[in-house]
Amino acid sequence: MKDVDAVDGDKDFQDNMEDTVTKRRAQDYEDLQNELADRETGRNARFLNKNSTTTQENESKRRAEKIFLSALEILLQNDLLYADRHAEVMDLLSRAEITTEQALQVAQQDLQNGQDQLDEMRGSANRLPEGTAVYRDAEGNVWTEDGRKIEGHELDGIVWKENAPSYEDILKQKRALEEARRHVEELRRYQIDVLGKHRDRMTDPDNPPSKDDMDDIEKDIKERAPESVRMEIMPEVETSSPSVDGKSFDTKGPPL
């Protein structure tokens, strides 16, 4: 019985020792990581032999990192006129970006609607026996969509439909579709080549724009804006009151 108790005692002692060693290793690892990261823990350094010079260098480096400011940040914090002008141009830029994105979404939907309508018109067109769509103009002439005139015996084989689109209808729809496509492309170019470029310039931390640069940026944003954007970012100021009996009255009044 005594031998069994002795064995159990030895096992408990061994388990306690192993647990102590495990905890010590975990603490050693944590202390080493804290010293490597130069974190303050209130514990004395046990692994890295840092001399006072190295410690001072590290402290100076940390202090420099905290106070480092970009050239743009320095201007914004120390030059009130510059900061105000920068805020004005950034506000214009942001409004132009938002308006352009909204206009682009509308233009893309218009383009899709125009394509759907053109496809529907083509589906309702009169056709030659082999399937080519043809359209009759106001004078009774018959044309293919690409402008080839149908004459002679080809006319006899046309399958005529009620309410088929005319040649004028199909040309008008194709022009509208092309205009919608050009508008989408115009907005995309303005979004990338103008607004994107100027945002990069206005937010450049190391080479901030000068006041003259910002004047040029503002002018470029306004002058190159598509009409649908320009009307939103440069609303016209009303100078006259509503008309009465068909007459308009100047709110400015006569010159003094």
JSON list of N, CA and C in Angstrom, two decimals, residues 8-83:
[
{"chain": "A", "resi": 8, "resn": "ASP", "atom": "N", "xyz": [2.11, 7.18, -6.61]},
{"chain": "A", "resi": 8, "resn": "ASP", "atom": "CA", "xyz": [1.16, 8.26, -6.92]},
{"chain": "A", "resi": 8, "resn": "ASP", "atom": "C", "xyz": [1.76, 9.62, -6.59]},
{"chain": "A", "resi": 9, "resn": "GLY", "atom": "N", "xyz": [2.49, 9.69, -5.49]},
{"chain": "A", "resi": 9, "resn": "GLY", "atom": "CA", "xyz": [3.11, 10.97, -5.11]},
{"chain": "A", "resi": 9, "resn": "GLY", "atom": "C", "xyz": [4.14, 11.42, -6.12]},
{"chain": "A", "resi": 10, "resn": "ASP", "atom": "N", "xyz": [4.95, 10.43, -6.57]},
{"chain": "A", "resi": 10, "resn": "ASP", "atom": "CA", "xyz": [5.96, 10.77, -7.59]},
{"chain": "A", "resi": 10, "resn": "ASP", "atom": "C", "xyz": [5.30, 11.27, -8.87]},
{"chain": "A", "resi": 11, "resn": "LYS", "atom": "N", "xyz": [4.15, 10.67, -9.24]},
{"chain": "A", "resi": 11, "resn": "LYS", "atom": "CA", "xyz": [3.46, 11.06, -10.48]},
{"chain": "A", "resi": 11, "resn": "LYS", "atom": "C", "xyz": [2.92, 12.48, -10.37]},
{"chain": "A", "resi": 12, "resn": "ASP", "atom": "N", "xyz": [2.34, 12.80, -9.21]},
{"chain": "A", "resi": 12, "resn": "ASP", "atom": "CA", "xyz": [1.80, 14.16, -9.01]},
{"chain": "A", "resi": 12, "resn": "ASP", "atom": "C", "xyz": [2.91, 15.18, -9.07]},
{"chain": "A", "resi": 13, "resn": "PHE", "atom": "N", "xyz": [4.05, 14.85, -8.45]},
{"chain": "A", "resi": 13, "resn": "PHE", "atom": "CA", "xyz": [5.18, 15.78, -8.46]},
{"chain": "A", "resi": 13, "resn": "PHE", "atom": "C", "xyz": [5.67, 16.01, -9.88]},
{"chain": "A", "resi": 14, "resn": "GLN", "atom": "N", "xyz": [5.74, 14.93, -10.66]},
{"chain": "A", "resi": 14, "resn": "GLN", "atom": "CA", "xyz": [6.21, 15.05, -12.05]},
{"chain": "A", "resi": 14, "resn": "GLN", "atom": "C", "xyz": [5.25, 15.90, -12.88]},
{"chain": "A", "resi": 15, "resn": "ASP", "atom": "N", "xyz": [3.91, 15.67, -12.66]},
{"chain": "A", "resi": 15, "resn": "ASP", "atom": "CA", "xyz": [2.90, 16.45, -13.39]},
{"chain": "A", "resi": 15, "resn": "ASP", "atom": "C", "xyz": [3.02, 17.93, -13.07]},
{"chain": "A", "resi": 16, "resn": "ASN", "atom": "N", "xyz": [3.26, 18.25, -11.78]},
{"chain": "A", "resi": 16, "resn": "ASN", "atom": "CA", "xyz": [3.41, 19.65, -11.38]},
{"chain": "A", "resi": 16, "resn": "ASN", "atom": "C", "xyz": [4.63, 20.28, -12.02]},
{"chain": "A", "resi": 17, "resn": "MET", "atom": "N", "xyz": [5.71, 19.52, -12.07]},
{"chain": "A", "resi": 17, "resn": "MET", "atom": "CA", "xyz": [6.94, 20.04, -12.68]},
{"chain": "A", "resi": 17, "resn": "MET", "atom": "C", "xyz": [6.72, 20.32, -14.16]},
{"chain": "A", "resi": 18, "resn": "GLU", "atom": "N", "xyz": [6.05, 19.38, -14.86]},
{"chain": "A", "resi": 18, "resn": "GLU", "atom": "CA", "xyz": [5.81, 19.57, -16.30]},
{"chain": "A", "resi": 18, "resn": "GLU", "atom": "C", "xyz": [4.92, 20.78, -16.55]},
{"chain": "A", "resi": 19, "resn": "ASP", "atom": "N", "xyz": [3.92, 20.98, -15.66]},
{"chain": "A", "resi": 19, "resn": "ASP", "atom": "CA", "xyz": [3.03, 22.13, -15.80]},
{"chain": "A", "resi": 19, "resn": "ASP", "atom": "C", "xyz": [3.79, 23.43, -15.58]},
{"chain": "A", "resi": 20, "resn": "THR", "atom": "N", "xyz": [4.71, 23.43, -14.60]},
{"chain": "A", "resi": 20, "resn": "THR", "atom": "CA", "xyz": [5.52, 24.62, -14.32]},
{"chain": "A", "resi": 20, "resn": "THR", "atom": "C", "xyz": [6.42, 24.95, -15.50]},
{"chain": "A", "resi": 21, "resn": "VAL", "atom": "N", "xyz": [7.04, 23.93, -16.08]},
{"chain": "A", "resi": 21, "resn": "VAL", "atom": "CA", "xyz": [7.92, 24.13, -17.24]},
{"chain": "A", "resi": 21, "resn": "VAL", "atom": "C", "xyz": [7.14, 24.69, -18.42]},
{"chain": "A", "resi": 22, "resn": "THR", "atom": "N", "xyz": [5.92, 24.16, -18.65]},
{"chain": "A", "resi": 22, "resn": "THR", "atom": "CA", "xyz": [5.10, 24.62, -19.76]},
{"chain": "A", "resi": 22, "resn": "THR", "atom": "C", "xyz": [4.73, 26.09, -19.60]},
{"chain": "A", "resi": 23, "resn": "LYS", "atom": "N", "xyz": [4.33, 26.47, -18.38]},
{"chain": "A", "resi": 23, "resn": "LYS", "atom": "CA", "xyz": [3.97, 27.87, -18.13]},
{"chain": "A", "resi": 23, "resn": "LYS", "atom": "C", "xyz": [5.18, 28.78, -18.29]},
{"chain": "A", "resi": 24, "resn": "ARG", "atom": "N", "xyz": [6.36, 28.29, -17.85]},
{"chain": "A", "resi": 24, "resn": "ARG", "atom": "CA", "xyz": [7.58, 29.10, -17.95]},
{"chain": "A", "resi": 24, "resn": "ARG", "atom": "C", "xyz": [7.93, 29.33, -19.42]},
{"chain": "A", "resi": 25, "resn": "ARG", "atom": "N", "xyz": [7.81, 28.28, -20.23]},
{"chain": "A", "resi": 25, "resn": "ARG", "atom": "CA", "xyz": [8.11, 28.43, -21.65]},
{"chain": "A", "resi": 25, "resn": "ARG", "atom": "C", "xyz": [7.16, 29.42, -22.32]},
{"chain": "A", "resi": 26, "resn": "ALA", "atom": "N", "xyz": [5.88, 29.37, -21.95]},
{"chain": "A", "resi": 26, "resn": "ALA", "atom": "CA", "xyz": [4.90, 30.28, -22.51]},
{"chain": "A", "resi": 26, "resn": "ALA", "atom": "C", "xyz": [5.22, 31.72, -22.13]},
{"chain": "A", "resi": 27, "resn": "GLN", "atom": "N", "xyz": [5.63, 31.92, -20.86]},
{"chain": "A", "resi": 27, "resn": "GLN", "atom": "CA", "xyz": [5.99, 33.27, -20.42]},
{"chain": "A", "resi": 27, "resn": "GLN", "atom": "C", "xyz": [7.24, 33.76, -21.12]},
{"chain": "A", "resi": 28, "resn": "ASP", "atom": "N", "xyz": [8.22, 32.85, -21.29]},
{"chain": "A", "resi": 28, "resn": "ASP", "atom": "CA", "xyz": [9.45, 33.22, -22.00]},
{"chain": "A", "resi": 28, "resn": "ASP", "atom": "C", "xyz": [9.13, 33.67, -23.42]},
{"chain": "A", "resi": 29, "resn": "TYR", "atom": "N", "xyz": [8.27, 32.93, -24.09]},
{"chain": "A", "resi": 29, "resn": "TYR", "atom": "CA", "xyz": [7.91, 33.27, -25.47]},
{"chain": "A", "resi": 29, "resn": "TYR", "atom": "C", "xyz": [7.22, 34.63, -25.53]},
{"chain": "A", "resi": 30, "resn": "GLU", "atom": "N", "xyz": [6.30, 34.87, -24.59]},
{"chain": "A", "resi": 30, "resn": "GLU", "atom": "CA", "xyz": [5.59, 36.15, -24.57]},
{"chain": "A", "resi": 30, "resn": "GLU", "atom": "C", "xyz": [6.55, 37.30, -24.29]},
{"chain": "A", "resi": 31, "resn": "ASP", "atom": "N", "xyz": [7.49, 37.12, -23.33]},
{"chain": "A", "resi": 31, "resn": "ASP", "atom": "CA", "xyz": [8.45, 38.16, -23.02]},
{"chain": "A", "resi": 31, "resn": "ASP", "atom": "C", "xyz": [9.35, 38.46, -24.21]},
{"chain": "A", "resi": 32, "resn": "LEU", "atom": "N", "xyz": [9.77, 37.43, -24.92]},
{"chain": "A", "resi": 32, "resn": "LEU", "atom": "CA", "xyz": [10.63, 37.63, -26.08]},
{"chain": "A", "resi": 32, "resn": "LEU", "atom": "C", "xyz": [9.91, 38.42, -27.17]},
{"chain": "A", "resi": 33, "resn": "GLN", "atom": "N", "xyz": [8.64, 38.07, -27.43]},
{"chain": "A", "resi": 33, "resn": "GLN", "atom": "CA", "xyz": [7.89, 38.78, -28.45]},
{"chain": "A", "resi": 33, "resn": "GLN", "atom": "C", "xyz": [7.69, 40.24, -28.07]},
{"chain": "A", "resi": 34, "resn": "ASN", "atom": "N", "xyz": [7.43, 40.51, -26.82]},
{"chain": "A", "resi": 34, "resn": "ASN", "atom": "CA", "xyz": [7.27, 41.89, -26.37]},
{"chain": "A", "resi": 34, "resn": "ASN", "atom": "C", "xyz": [8.56, 42.69, -26.52]},
{"chain": "A", "resi": 35, "resn": "GLU", "atom": "N", "xyz": [9.70, 42.05, -26.23]},
{"chain": "A", "resi": 35, "resn": "GLU", "atom": "CA", "xyz": [10.97, 42.74, -26.36]},
{"chain": "A", "resi": 35, "resn": "GLU", "atom": "C", "xyz": [11.31, 43.00, -27.83]},
{"chain": "A", "resi": 36, "resn": "LEU", "atom": "N", "xyz": [11.00, 42.03, -28.68]},
{"chain": "A", "resi": 36, "resn": "LEU", "atom": "CA", "xyz": [11.25, 42.23, -30.11]},
{"chain": "A", "resi": 36, "resn": "LEU", "atom": "C", "xyz": [10.41, 43.36, -30.67]},
{"chain": "A", "resi": 37, "resn": "ALA", "atom": "N", "xyz": [9.18, 43.49, -30.18]},
{"chain": "A", "resi": 37, "resn": "ALA", "atom": "CA", "xyz": [8.28, 44.55, -30.65]},
{"chain": "A", "resi": 37, "resn": "ALA", "atom": "C", "xyz": [8.48, 45.84, -29.89]},
{"chain": "A", "resi": 38, "resn": "ASP", "atom": "N", "xyz": [9.41, 45.84, -28.93]},
{"chain": "A", "resi": 38, "resn": "ASP", "atom": "CA", "xyz": [9.71, 47.03, -28.13]},
{"chain": "A", "resi": 38, "resn": "ASP", "atom": "C", "xyz": [8.48, 47.53, -27.39]},
{"chain": "A", "resi": 39, "resn": "ARG", "atom": "N", "xyz": [7.66, 46.58, -26.88]},
{"chain": "A", "resi": 39, "resn": "ARG", "atom": "CA", "xyz": [6.47, 46.96, -26.12]},
{"chain": "A", "resi": 39, "resn": "ARG", "atom": "C", "xyz": [6.82, 47.07, -24.64]},
{"chain": "A", "resi": 40, "resn": "GLU", "atom": "N", "xyz": [6.23, 48.11, -24.01]},
{"chain": "A", "resi": 40, "resn": "GLU", "atom": "CA", "xyz": [6.44, 48.30, -22.57]},
{"chain": "A", "resi": 40, "resn": "GLU", "atom": "C", "xyz": [5.48, 47.40, -21.80]},
{"chain": "A", "resi": 41, "resn": "THR", "atom": "N", "xyz": [6.04, 46.54, -20.93]},
{"chain": "A", "resi": 41, "resn": "THR", "atom": "CA", "xyz": [5.19, 45.61, -20.14]},
{"chain": "A", "resi": 41, "resn": "THR", "atom": "C", "xyz": [5.42, 45.75, -18.64]},
{"chain": "A", "resi": 42, "resn": "GLY", "atom": "N", "xyz": [6.41, 46.55, -18.25]},
{"chain": "A", "resi": 42, "resn": "GLY", "atom": "CA", "xyz": [6.75, 46.66, -16.83]},
{"chain": "A", "resi": 42, "resn": "GLY", "atom": "C", "xyz": [7.69, 45.58, -16.36]},
{"chain": "A", "resi": 43, "resn": "ARG", "atom": "N", "xyz": [8.05, 44.65, -17.24]},
{"chain": "A", "resi": 43, "resn": "ARG", "atom": "CA", "xyz": [8.97, 43.56, -16.88]},
{"chain": "A", "resi": 43, "resn": "ARG", "atom": "C", "xyz": [10.37, 43.91, -17.40]},
{"chain": "A", "resi": 44, "resn": "ASN", "atom": "N", "xyz": [11.39, 43.48, -16.70]},
{"chain": "A", "resi": 44, "resn": "ASN", "atom": "CA", "xyz": [12.76, 43.73, -17.12]},
{"chain": "A", "resi": 44, "resn": "ASN", "atom": "C", "xyz": [13.09, 42.91, -18.36]},
{"chain": "A", "resi": 45, "resn": "ALA", "atom": "N", "xyz": [13.94, 43.49, -19.23]},
{"chain": "A", "resi": 45, "resn": "ALA", "atom": "CA", "xyz": [14.36, 42.77, -20.42]},
{"chain": "A", "resi": 45, "resn": "ALA", "atom": "C", "xyz": [15.18, 41.55, -20.03]},
{"chain": "A", "resi": 46, "resn": "ARG", "atom": "N", "xyz": [14.88, 40.41, -20.63]},
{"chain": "A", "resi": 46, "resn": "ARG", "atom": "CA", "xyz": [15.53, 39.16, -20.26]},
{"chain": "A", "resi": 46, "resn": "ARG", "atom": "C", "xyz": [16.28, 38.51, -21.41]},
{"chain": "A", "resi": 47, "resn": "PHE", "atom": "N", "xyz": [15.98, 38.93, -22.65]},
{"chain": "A", "resi": 47, "resn": "PHE", "atom": "CA", "xyz": [16.54, 38.24, -23.80]},
{"chain": "A", "resi": 47, "resn": "PHE", "atom": "C", "xyz": [17.41, 39.15, -24.68]},
{"chain": "A", "resi": 48, "resn": "LEU", "atom": "N", "xyz": [16.97, 40.39, -24.89]},
{"chain": "A", "resi": 48, "resn": "LEU", "atom": "CA", "xyz": [17.69, 41.28, -25.78]},
{"chain": "A", "resi": 48, "resn": "LEU", "atom": "C", "xyz": [18.53, 42.25, -24.96]},
{"chain": "A", "resi": 49, "resn": "ASN", "atom": "N", "xyz": [19.81, 42.36, -25.30]},
{"chain": "A", "resi": 49, "resn": "ASN", "atom": "CA", "xyz": [20.72, 43.26, -24.59]},
{"chain": "A", "resi": 49, "resn": "ASN", "atom": "C", "xyz": [20.75, 44.60, -25.33]},
{"chain": "A", "resi": 50, "resn": "LYS", "atom": "N", "xyz": [19.81, 45.50, -24.97]},
{"chain": "A", "resi": 50, "resn": "LYS", "atom": "CA", "xyz": [19.72, 46.79, -25.64]},
{"chain": "A", "resi": 50, "resn": "LYS", "atom": "C", "xyz": [20.52, 47.81, -24.86]},
{"chain": "A", "resi": 51, "resn": "ASN", "atom": "N", "xyz": [21.46, 48.47, -25.56]},
{"chain": "A", "resi": 51, "resn": "ASN", "atom": "CA", "xyz": [22.21, 49.52, -24.87]},
{"chain": "A", "resi": 51, "resn": "ASN", "atom": "C", "xyz": [21.42, 50.82, -24.94]},
{"chain": "A", "resi": 52, "resn": "SER", "atom": "N", "xyz": [21.84, 51.81, -24.25]},
{"chain": "A", "resi": 52, "resn": "SER", "atom": "CA", "xyz": [21.09, 53.07, -24.14]},
{"chain": "A", "resi": 52, "resn": "SER", "atom": "C", "xyz": [21.02, 53.78, -25.47]},
{"chain": "A", "resi": 53, "resn": "THR", "atom": "N", "xyz": [22.07, 53.68, -26.31]},
{"chain": "A", "resi": 53, "resn": "THR", "atom": "CA", "xyz": [22.08, 54.36, -27.60]},
{"chain": "A", "resi": 53, "resn": "THR", "atom": "C", "xyz": [20.98, 53.82, -28.50]},
{"chain": "A", "resi": 54, "resn": "THR", "atom": "N", "xyz": [20.86, 52.48, -28.55]},
{"chain": "A", "resi": 54, "resn": "THR", "atom": "CA", "xyz": [19.83, 51.86, -29.38]},
{"chain": "A", "resi": 54, "resn": "THR", "atom": "C", "xyz": [18.44, 52.26, -28.91]},
{"chain": "A", "resi": 55, "resn": "THR", "atom": "N", "xyz": [18.25, 52.30, -27.59]},
{"chain": "A", "resi": 55, "resn": "THR", "atom": "CA", "xyz": [16.96, 52.68, -27.04]},
{"chain": "A", "resi": 55, "resn": "THR", "atom": "C", "xyz": [16.62, 54.11, -27.42]},
{"chain": "A", "resi": 56, "resn": "GLN", "atom": "N", "xyz": [17.59, 55.01, -27.35]},
{"chain": "A", "resi": 56, "resn": "GLN", "atom": "CA", "xyz": [17.36, 56.40, -27.73]},
{"chain": "A", "resi": 56, "resn": "GLN", "atom": "C", "xyz": [17.02, 56.52, -29.22]},
{"chain": "A", "resi": 57, "resn": "GLU", "atom": "N", "xyz": [17.71, 55.74, -30.04]},
{"chain": "A", "resi": 57, "resn": "GLU", "atom": "CA", "xyz": [17.44, 55.78, -31.48]},
{"chain": "A", "resi": 57, "resn": "GLU", "atom": "C", "xyz": [16.02, 55.31, -31.76]},
{"chain": "A", "resi": 58, "resn": "ASN", "atom": "N", "xyz": [15.61, 54.24, -31.10]},
{"chain": "A", "resi": 58, "resn": "ASN", "atom": "CA", "xyz": [14.25, 53.73, -31.31]},
{"chain": "A", "resi": 58, "resn": "ASN", "atom": "C", "xyz": [13.21, 54.75, -30.87]},
{"chain": "A", "resi": 59, "resn": "GLU", "atom": "N", "xyz": [13.47, 55.41, -29.74]},
{"chain": "A", "resi": 59, "resn": "GLU", "atom": "CA", "xyz": [12.53, 56.41, -29.25]},
{"chain": "A", "resi": 59, "resn": "GLU", "atom": "C", "xyz": [12.45, 57.60, -30.21]},
{"chain": "A", "resi": 60, "resn": "SER", "atom": "N", "xyz": [13.60, 58.00, -30.74]},
{"chain": "A", "resi": 60, "resn": "SER", "atom": "CA", "xyz": [13.59, 59.11, -31.70]},
{"chain": "A", "resi": 60, "resn": "SER", "atom": "C", "xyz": [12.85, 58.74, -32.97]},
{"chain": "A", "resi": 61, "resn": "LYS", "atom": "N", "xyz": [13.02, 57.49, -33.39]},
{"chain": "A", "resi": 61, "resn": "LYS", "atom": "CA", "xyz": [12.32, 57.03, -34.59]},
{"chain": "A", "resi": 61, "resn": "LYS", "atom": "C", "xyz": [10.82, 57.03, -34.38]},
{"chain": "A", "resi": 62, "resn": "ARG", "atom": "N", "xyz": [10.39, 56.55, -33.21]},
{"chain": "A", "resi": 62, "resn": "ARG", "atom": "CA", "xyz": [8.96, 56.54, -32.92]},
{"chain": "A", "resi": 62, "resn": "ARG", "atom": "C", "xyz": [8.40, 57.95, -32.87]},
{"chain": "A", "resi": 63, "resn": "ARG", "atom": "N", "xyz": [9.17, 58.88, -32.27]},
{"chain": "A", "resi": 63, "resn": "ARG", "atom": "CA", "xyz": [8.70, 60.26, -32.18]},
{"chain": "A", "resi": 63, "resn": "ARG", "atom": "C", "xyz": [8.60, 60.89, -33.57]},
{"chain": "A", "resi": 64, "resn": "ALA", "atom": "N", "xyz": [9.57, 60.60, -34.45]},
{"chain": "A", "resi": 64, "resn": "ALA", "atom": "CA", "xyz": [9.54, 61.14, -35.80]},
{"chain": "A", "resi": 64, "resn": "ALA", "atom": "C", "xyz": [8.35, 60.61, -36.59]},
{"chain": "A", "resi": 65, "resn": "GLU", "atom": "N", "xyz": [8.03, 59.33, -36.41]},
{"chain": "A", "resi": 65, "resn": "GLU", "atom": "CA", "xyz": [6.89, 58.74, -37.11]},
{"chain": "A", "resi": 65, "resn": "GLU", "atom": "C", "xyz": [5.59, 59.39, -36.68]},
{"chain": "A", "resi": 66, "resn": "LYS", "atom": "N", "xyz": [5.50, 59.76, -35.41]},
{"chain": "A", "resi": 66, "resn": "LYS", "atom": "CA", "xyz": [4.26, 60.36, -34.90]},
{"chain": "A", "resi": 66, "resn": "LYS", "atom": "C", "xyz": [4.05, 61.76, -35.45]},
{"chain": "A", "resi": 67, "resn": "ILE", "atom": "N", "xyz": [5.12, 62.52, -35.67]},
{"chain": "A", "resi": 67, "resn": "ILE", "atom": "CA", "xyz": [4.98, 63.91, -36.08]},
{"chain": "A", "resi": 67, "resn": "ILE", "atom": "C", "xyz": [5.12, 64.09, -37.59]},
{"chain": "A", "resi": 68, "resn": "PHE", "atom": "N", "xyz": [5.37, 63.01, -38.34]},
{"chain": "A", "resi": 68, "resn": "PHE", "atom": "CA", "xyz": [5.55, 63.14, -39.79]},
{"chain": "A", "resi": 68, "resn": "PHE", "atom": "C", "xyz": [4.25, 63.55, -40.44]},
{"chain": "A", "resi": 69, "resn": "LEU", "atom": "N", "xyz": [4.31, 64.57, -41.28]},
{"chain": "A", "resi": 69, "resn": "LEU", "atom": "CA", "xyz": [3.17, 65.02, -42.05]},
{"chain": "A", "resi": 69, "resn": "LEU", "atom": "C", "xyz": [3.57, 65.14, -43.51]},
{"chain": "A", "resi": 70, "resn": "SER", "atom": "N", "xyz": [2.65, 64.85, -44.39]},
{"chain": "A", "resi": 70, "resn": "SER", "atom": "CA", "xyz": [2.93, 65.01, -45.81]},
{"chain": "A", "resi": 70, "resn": "SER", "atom": "C", "xyz": [2.95, 66.50, -46.16]},
{"chain": "A", "resi": 71, "resn": "ALA", "atom": "N", "xyz": [3.47, 66.80, -47.34]},
{"chain": "A", "resi": 71, "resn": "ALA", "atom": "CA", "xyz": [3.52, 68.20, -47.80]},
{"chain": "A", "resi": 71, "resn": "ALA", "atom": "C", "xyz": [2.11, 68.77, -47.90]},
{"chain": "A", "resi": 72, "resn": "LEU", "atom": "N", "xyz": [1.17, 67.95, -48.37]},
{"chain": "A", "resi": 72, "resn": "LEU", "atom": "CA", "xyz": [-0.21, 68.42, -48.49]},
{"chain": "A", "resi": 72, "resn": "LEU", "atom": "C", "xyz": [-0.80, 68.71, -47.11]},
{"chain": "A", "resi": 73, "resn": "GLU", "atom": "N", "xyz": [-0.56, 67.83, -46.15]},
{"chain": "A", "resi": 73, "resn": "GLU", "atom": "CA", "xyz": [-1.10, 68.04, -44.80]},
{"chain": "A", "resi": 73, "resn": "GLU", "atom": "C", "xyz": [-0.53, 69.29, -44.16]},
{"chain": "A", "resi": 74, "resn": "ILE", "atom": "N", "xyz": [0.74, 69.56, -44.40]},
{"chain": "A", "resi": 74, "resn": "ILE", "atom": "CA", "xyz": [1.36, 70.76, -43.84]},
{"chain": "A", "resi": 74, "resn": "ILE", "atom": "C", "xyz": [0.70, 72.01, -44.39]},
{"chain": "A", "resi": 75, "resn": "LEU", "atom": "N", "xyz": [0.45, 72.04, -45.70]},
{"chain": "A", "resi": 75, "resn": "LEU", "atom": "CA", "xyz": [-0.22, 73.19, -46.31]},
{"chain": "A", "resi": 75, "resn": "LEU", "atom": "C", "xyz": [-1.63, 73.35, -45.76]},
{"chain": "A", "resi": 76, "resn": "LEU", "atom": "N", "xyz": [-2.36, 72.26, -45.66]},
{"chain": "A", "resi": 76, "resn": "LEU", "atom": "CA", "xyz": [-3.74, 72.33, -45.20]},
{"chain": "A", "resi": 76, "resn": "LEU", "atom": "C", "xyz": [-3.84, 72.79, -43.74]},
{"chain": "A", "resi": 77, "resn": "GLN", "atom": "N", "xyz": [-2.83, 72.46, -42.94]},
{"chain": "A", "resi": 77, "resn": "GLN", "atom": "CA", "xyz": [-2.87, 72.82, -41.53]},
{"chain": "A", "resi": 77, "resn": "GLN", "atom": "C", "xyz": [-2.31, 74.20, -41.24]},
{"chain": "A", "resi": 78, "resn": "ASN", "atom": "N", "xyz": [-1.46, 74.70, -42.13]},
{"chain": "A", "resi": 78, "resn": "ASN", "atom": "CA", "xyz": [-0.75, 75.94, -41.83]},
{"chain": "A", "resi": 78, "resn": "ASN", "atom": "C", "xyz": [-1.10, 77.12, -42.73]},
{"chain": "A", "resi": 79, "resn": "ASP", "atom": "N", "xyz": [-1.83, 76.88, -43.80]},
{"chain": "A", "resi": 79, "resn": "ASP", "atom": "CA", "xyz": [-2.19, 77.95, -44.73]},
{"chain": "A", "resi": 79, "resn": "ASP", "atom": "C", "xyz": [-3.71, 77.96, -44.88]},
{"chain": "A", "resi": 80, "resn": "LEU", "atom": "N", "xyz": [-4.37, 78.87, -44.17]},
{"chain": "A", "resi": 80, "resn": "LEU", "atom": "CA", "xyz": [-5.82, 78.90, -44.14]},
{"chain": "A", "resi": 80, "resn": "LEU", "atom": "C", "xyz": [-6.40, 79.17, -45.52]},
{"chain": "A", "resi": 81, "resn": "LEU", "atom": "N", "xyz": [-5.80, 80.10, -46.26]},
{"chain": "A", "resi": 81, "resn": "LEU", "atom": "CA", "xyz": [-6.30, 80.41, -47.61]},
{"chain": "A", "resi": 81, "resn": "LEU", "atom": "C", "xyz": [-6.16, 79.21, -48.53]},
{"chain": "A", "resi": 82, "resn": "TYR", "atom": "N", "xyz": [-5.03, 78.52, -48.41]},
{"chain": "A", "resi": 82, "resn": "TYR", "atom": "CA", "xyz": [-4.82, 77.32, -49.23]},
{"chain": "A", "resi": 82, "resn": "TYR", "atom": "C", "xyz": [-5.86, 76.26, -48.86]},
{"chain": "A", "resi": 83, "resn": "ALA", "atom": "N", "xyz": [-6.07, 76.06, -47.58]},
{"chain": "A", "resi": 83, "resn": "ALA", "atom": "CA", "xyz": [-7.03, 75.04, -47.12]},
{"chain": "A", "resi": 83, "resn": "ALA", "atom": "C", "xyz": [-8.44, 75.35, -47.63]}
]
